[in-house]
Amino acid sequence: MERKKTLTKDIVNQAIVDSFKKLNPWIMMKNPVMFVVEIGTVITLLLSLAPELFGSSEVGRGYNIAVFLILLFTLLFANFAEALAEGRGKAQAESLRKTKSDTMARLVQKDGTYKQVSSTSLRKGDVVRIEIGELIPSDGEIIEGLASIDESAITGESAPVIKEAGGDFSSVTGGTRVASDYIVVKVLTDPGESFLDCMIALVEGAKRQKTPNEIALTTLLAVLTLIFLIVMMTMVPIASYLNVKLEISTLIALLVCLIPTTIGGLLSAIGIAGMDRVTQFNVLAMSGKAVEAAGDIDTMILDKTGTITFGNRMASEFVPVGGRSVKDITFAALQASVKDETPEGRSIVELANKLGESWQADHYSDAEVVEFTAETRMSGLDLADGVKFRKGAVDAIKNYVTAHGGKIPADLEAITNRIAKAGGTPLAVAINERIYGVIYLKDTVKPGLKERFAELRAMGIKTVMCTGDNPLTAATIALEAGVDEFIAEAKPEDKIAAIKKEQQEGKLVAMTGDGTNDAPALAQADVGLAMNSGTMAAKEAANMIDLDSDPTKLLSVISIGKQLLITRGALTTFSIANDIAKYFAIIPAMFILAMPQLQALNIMNLASPESAILSALIFNAIIIPLLIPIAMKGVKYRAMSADRLLSRNILLYGIGGVVVPFIGIKIIDMVLHGLSIV
Ligand SMILES: Nc1ncnc2c1ncn2[C@@H]1O[C@H](COP(=O)(O)OP(=O)(O)OP(=O)(O)O)[C@@H](O)[C@H]1O
Ligand SMILES: [K+]
Ligand SMILES: [Mg+2]
C-alpha cells in the first residue's frame, strides 16, 4: 500500500475543512468536555450580539466577542487534531480503493469451460483461473498450480512471493497480481467482505470504536467537567455575597479553563494516531483494543514453522535405517508422498524424482489417500492390495508401527537426532509395520529474531515457541531464534491450552502464527497476530495481520500500545495540572475589586483582570495545537517496564503541566498588554 510518511498539504487542507464540519453538535456530543465548550461558545456568541441578553452587563461587546472567538478556536483546534490524525488513513484508503477497480475474471464452469464474468459477481465457492499478468479478482485459496504473486498493492513489498496449492502458503488476496505461471483459485469471500474491503475500512477508521480505556477516560473527564460546573455555579452566590458582579462570559471562561479541554480535545487524536502508527509498520489492527492490549502483553507465544522459520520446508536428504538402502527409503518416501499436496509432500516427490525414482499415476487410481493433519502428524497412501505407506513425525510413526506389531530399528534414534540437532525436521517413513528411513526436511530461521526477542525480554515479556515438531528440533530452533521457552509436539489444542494456562495466571498473552492449525489459538489469545503469508483461517481468527510476515513485528505493536497508554496518561496529567496556573490567573481577576487582598494571589502580576482571563483562555486554546505533535507521535518511549515508564512520564508531565502555563499565560498577557489590546 502506498505509505505517506509525512503529512501532505492535501491532508492538512482537508483537516482544516473537517475542523469546521466537526462543529456539528451531533458529532460534538460524543465528546462531553468539548460539547460543554461548544455550548459556552454559543452563549458567548449570543452575548456578543446582545450583551444584555441574560441581564445587565458591565463589560463591553468587545470582551464578549474576544471570549467567543477564543472558544471557537478552542473547538476548531481540537477538531483539527482529530481530523489530522484521521487524514493519513483516509488518504491511504483512497489509494487502496483505486486497487479495487473492477476486473474481469475467468470463471471455471462445471463442464471445465471458462466464462468471462465481472469480479464483483464472484461468490464464495466459485472457481476462477488466473493467468500471468492478471489481477486476482477475489480472496481465495489456490487449488491448483504454483505461481509467484506480486502483492505490492497491499504490502508495499515489491519482491513477488511464491504461493501454491496445499499447505500454509495457499491463500491469495484479491487485488494482487499473478507475476508468473497460472493458478486456479477457489473464491472464499463474497463481494464487499474481502481483505481489501476490510483493509480500506480499517485504515479509514470507518469501523473505529472507542476502546474500553478510552471510554473509561472519557467518563472520568465528563465527571470532572460536571464537578467544575458545580464549582462555577457556587461562585454565583459567593459573588453576590461579596457584592461582585460576575459576568456570564467570565464564568464561561473560568469553566472552560478548568475543565480538561486539553486532553478532551486530544483524546481521540491520540487513539487514531496510534492505530495509524501501527499501519505505518505494515500491521493491520482490527481494533484499537488489540493495540492497547499489546501494550500490556506479558507472554508471547509463537508458532515455529512459517512464523519463526520461513516455513518452506524442503526435503534435502533420504536416510535409510535398519539396514535398508537409500533406494528403498527413496521409493518408500515417494510412495508415501505422491498424493500429498502439501509443500513438504511435493518437495519429497521432487527430490525422489531427482534421485531417479518415478511413479505412474494410474498405478494409484484405486489407492486411498491418507491426508496430513496436524492432529495425526502423518500422511500416506493405502494401496488396494493392503500395502500401507506412511510418513510423519518420528514419534507418530513409531506409535503407528508399534501398534501394528512392528519393531523400531536401533539406528533410528541416532539419525533423527542428527537431523533434529541441525534444526531440521525428521520425517520417519514406514511401509506397513516396518520403518525404512528418515526424510530430512530443511527450514531456515528468519534473520534478526535473536536481537528482537532480547528486546522483548528487556521489557519483561516472555517468549514461548510452540510447535508440532519434535523436542530436539524445537530445542535447536529455540536456541537459534533466542526464545525463552518452547513446547514441542504440540497439537492445536495444546497451543490453546498453553495460552489459557498463562491467561489463568492473570497474564495477557499474544500469539503469532500462520497455519490453519494456529487459528483457534490466535482467536484465544488477547492479541493474535497472523502472518500475511499464512492461511485465510489464521488471518480471520487473528485481530492483527502483519503484511510483512515478520513475527517480531509484534514488538513494534507492543511499543505503540505502551506509547498509546502512556501518552494518554501523560497528557491527562498535563491537562489537569494546568488548572493550578489558570486558577491563579482567573480567581484574583474575578474578585479583585471586592477583595483587594487577593492581589497576593496575582503572582504572575498580570496587567488587568480582563487580560488575566483572556490570557488564560488563549493559553488554554493554543496548548491544544502545540501538543498535537506529541499526541500524534506519542511521548518518547524507551524499552523499560510499563509501570516505571508511566510514573516517569507522569512526573515529567505533571511538573511540566504546573510550570508551563505560568510562563505561557504571562507571555500572552505581556503580548496583549504590549499591543494595547487590553
Ligand atoms: N506433509 C506431511 N506429511 C507427514 N507429516 C508431516 C507433514 N508435514 C508435517 N509433518 C509432521 O507433522 C508435524 C506437525 O506439523 P504441523 O504443521 O502441525 O506443525 P509444524 O509446522 O511442525 O509446527 P508449527 O506448529 O510450529 O508450525 C511436523 O513437525 C512434521 O513432523
Ligand atoms: K481546560
Ligand atoms: Mg505452522
Short mmCIF file of C-alpha atoms in Angstrom, two decimals, residues 111-274:
data_model
loop_
_atom_site.label_atom_id
_atom_site.label_comp_id
_atom_site.label_asym_id
_atom_site.label_seq_id
_atom_site.Cartn_x
_atom_site.Cartn_y
_atom_site.Cartn_z
CA ASP A 111 -18.01 -28.64 -17.59
CA GLY A 112 -14.50 -27.18 -17.32
CA THR A 113 -15.05 -24.34 -19.81
CA TYR A 114 -14.42 -20.71 -18.91
CA LYS A 115 -16.79 -17.80 -18.79
CA GLN A 116 -15.75 -14.16 -18.51
CA VAL A 117 -17.52 -12.52 -15.60
CA SER A 118 -17.09 -9.31 -13.63
CA SER A 119 -15.06 -9.78 -10.44
CA THR A 120 -17.87 -8.19 -8.45
CA SER A 121 -20.21 -11.04 -9.34
CA LEU A 122 -17.96 -13.70 -7.78
CA ARG A 123 -19.35 -15.54 -4.77
CA LYS A 124 -17.93 -17.87 -2.14
CA GLY A 125 -17.20 -21.26 -3.71
CA ASP A 126 -16.71 -20.02 -7.30
CA VAL A 127 -13.57 -21.29 -9.02
CA VAL A 128 -11.51 -18.95 -11.21
CA ARG A 129 -8.36 -19.34 -13.29
CA ILE A 130 -5.85 -16.51 -13.28
CA GLU A 131 -3.08 -16.25 -15.87
CA ILE A 132 0.25 -14.47 -15.74
CA GLY A 133 -0.07 -10.69 -15.56
CA GLU A 134 -3.70 -10.75 -14.41
CA LEU A 135 -5.17 -9.36 -11.22
CA ILE A 136 -6.57 -11.86 -8.73
CA PRO A 137 -10.28 -10.97 -8.65
CA SER A 138 -11.10 -12.04 -5.09
CA ASP A 139 -9.66 -13.58 -1.93
CA GLY A 140 -9.31 -17.33 -2.10
CA GLU A 141 -7.28 -20.44 -1.85
CA ILE A 142 -5.16 -21.90 -4.63
CA ILE A 143 -6.50 -25.34 -5.51
CA GLU A 144 -4.22 -25.91 -8.48
CA GLY A 145 -0.86 -24.54 -9.56
CA LEU A 146 2.06 -22.62 -8.22
CA ALA A 147 2.82 -19.03 -9.08
CA SER A 148 4.74 -16.02 -7.92
CA ILE A 149 2.39 -13.29 -6.81
CA ASP A 150 3.08 -9.57 -6.79
CA GLU A 151 1.45 -8.36 -3.58
CA SER A 152 2.92 -4.87 -3.66
CA ALA A 153 -0.51 -3.24 -3.97
CA ILE A 154 -1.26 -4.44 -0.46
CA THR A 155 2.06 -4.97 1.28
CA GLY A 156 4.16 -2.34 -0.46
CA GLU A 157 6.83 -5.04 -0.87
CA SER A 158 7.97 -5.30 -4.47
CA ALA A 159 9.55 -8.79 -4.41
CA PRO A 160 6.94 -11.34 -5.51
CA VAL A 161 6.05 -14.21 -3.16
CA ILE A 162 5.54 -17.84 -4.12
CA LYS A 163 2.08 -19.22 -3.47
CA GLU A 164 0.99 -22.78 -4.12
CA ALA A 165 -1.85 -25.20 -3.58
CA GLY A 166 -1.92 -27.15 -0.32
CA GLY A 167 -0.35 -26.16 2.99
CA ASP A 168 0.11 -22.81 4.65
CA PHE A 169 1.02 -20.78 1.55
CA SER A 170 -2.12 -21.27 -0.47
CA SER A 171 -4.11 -18.15 0.31
CA VAL A 172 -4.24 -15.30 -2.20
CA THR A 173 -5.64 -11.81 -1.82
CA GLY A 174 -7.89 -10.02 -4.27
CA GLY A 175 -6.14 -7.03 -5.86
CA THR A 176 -2.72 -8.71 -6.05
CA ARG A 177 -1.23 -9.82 -9.37
CA VAL A 178 -0.02 -13.15 -10.75
CA ALA A 179 3.58 -12.49 -11.81
CA SER A 180 4.39 -15.92 -13.25
CA ASP A 181 2.59 -19.11 -14.32
CA TYR A 182 -1.12 -19.56 -13.64
CA ILE A 183 -3.28 -20.59 -10.68
CA VAL A 184 -6.77 -21.93 -10.14
CA VAL A 185 -8.37 -20.34 -7.12
CA LYS A 186 -11.43 -21.16 -5.08
CA VAL A 187 -13.10 -17.91 -4.03
CA LEU A 188 -13.53 -17.62 -0.25
CA THR A 189 -15.30 -14.29 0.21
CA ASP A 190 -18.45 -12.65 -1.04
CA PRO A 191 -18.34 -9.15 -2.56
CA GLY A 192 -17.79 -6.40 -0.02
CA GLU A 193 -16.22 -8.72 2.56
CA SER A 194 -12.80 -9.09 1.03
CA PHE A 195 -9.47 -8.45 2.72
CA LEU A 196 -9.09 -5.27 0.69
CA ASP A 197 -12.54 -4.03 1.76
CA CYS A 198 -11.66 -4.77 5.34
CA MET A 199 -8.31 -3.02 4.95
CA ILE A 200 -9.92 0.09 3.47
CA ALA A 201 -12.43 0.27 6.31
CA LEU A 202 -9.61 -0.16 8.81
CA VAL A 203 -7.20 2.49 7.55
CA GLU A 204 -10.08 4.86 7.04
CA GLY A 205 -11.21 4.33 10.61
CA ALA A 206 -14.75 3.68 9.41
CA LYS A 207 -15.29 0.98 11.99
CA ARG A 208 -13.38 2.73 14.74
CA GLN A 209 -14.83 2.14 18.16
CA LYS A 210 -13.70 3.67 21.41
CA THR A 211 -11.58 1.24 23.39
CA PRO A 212 -12.57 0.35 26.98
CA ASN A 213 -9.69 2.50 28.24
CA GLU A 214 -10.83 5.42 26.14
CA ILE A 215 -14.41 5.06 27.37
CA ALA A 216 -13.21 4.96 30.98
CA LEU A 217 -11.15 8.12 30.50
CA THR A 218 -13.99 9.90 28.66
CA THR A 219 -16.26 9.11 31.60
CA LEU A 220 -13.70 10.41 34.07
CA LEU A 221 -13.33 13.62 32.07
CA ALA A 222 -17.11 14.05 31.94
CA VAL A 223 -17.31 13.68 35.72
CA LEU A 224 -14.54 16.26 36.18
CA THR A 225 -16.43 18.60 33.87
CA LEU A 226 -19.56 18.18 35.95
CA ILE A 227 -17.64 18.92 39.16
CA PHE A 228 -16.22 22.13 37.71
CA LEU A 229 -19.68 23.09 36.50
CA ILE A 230 -20.89 22.83 40.10
CA VAL A 231 -17.85 24.79 41.32
CA MET A 232 -18.67 27.52 38.83
CA MET A 233 -22.31 27.63 39.97
CA THR A 234 -21.24 28.10 43.60
CA MET A 235 -19.27 31.17 42.52
CA VAL A 236 -22.54 32.97 41.84
CA PRO A 237 -23.85 33.13 45.46
CA ILE A 238 -20.34 33.80 46.77
CA ALA A 239 -20.01 36.69 44.36
CA SER A 240 -23.38 38.13 45.24
CA TYR A 241 -22.46 37.93 48.94
CA LEU A 242 -19.31 39.87 48.15
CA ASN A 243 -21.31 42.30 46.01
CA VAL A 244 -19.30 41.39 42.95
CA LYS A 245 -20.91 41.41 39.54
CA LEU A 246 -19.90 38.20 37.76
CA GLU A 247 -20.15 38.40 34.01
CA ILE A 248 -21.56 35.32 32.27
CA SER A 249 -18.77 35.31 29.72
CA THR A 250 -16.21 35.38 32.55
CA LEU A 251 -17.88 32.44 34.25
CA ILE A 252 -17.82 30.53 30.98
CA ALA A 253 -14.16 31.41 30.52
CA LEU A 254 -13.39 30.13 34.01
CA LEU A 255 -15.31 26.92 33.38
CA VAL A 256 -13.60 26.21 30.06
CA CYS A 257 -10.22 26.92 31.59
CA LEU A 258 -10.79 24.48 34.42
CA ILE A 259 -12.43 21.57 32.59
CA PRO A 260 -9.91 19.20 30.97
CA THR A 261 -10.14 20.59 27.43
CA THR A 262 -6.54 19.75 26.55
CA ILE A 263 -6.90 16.00 26.97
CA GLY A 264 -10.57 16.16 25.97
CA GLY A 265 -9.56 17.77 22.68
CA LEU A 266 -6.65 15.41 22.00
CA LEU A 267 -8.03 12.11 23.28
CA SER A 268 -9.45 10.71 20.06
CA ALA A 269 -6.48 12.00 18.06
CA ILE A 270 -4.15 10.01 20.33
CA GLY A 271 -6.10 6.81 19.68
CA ILE A 272 -6.44 7.32 15.92
CA ALA A 273 -2.78 8.27 15.54
CA GLY A 274 -1.77 5.14 17.48
#
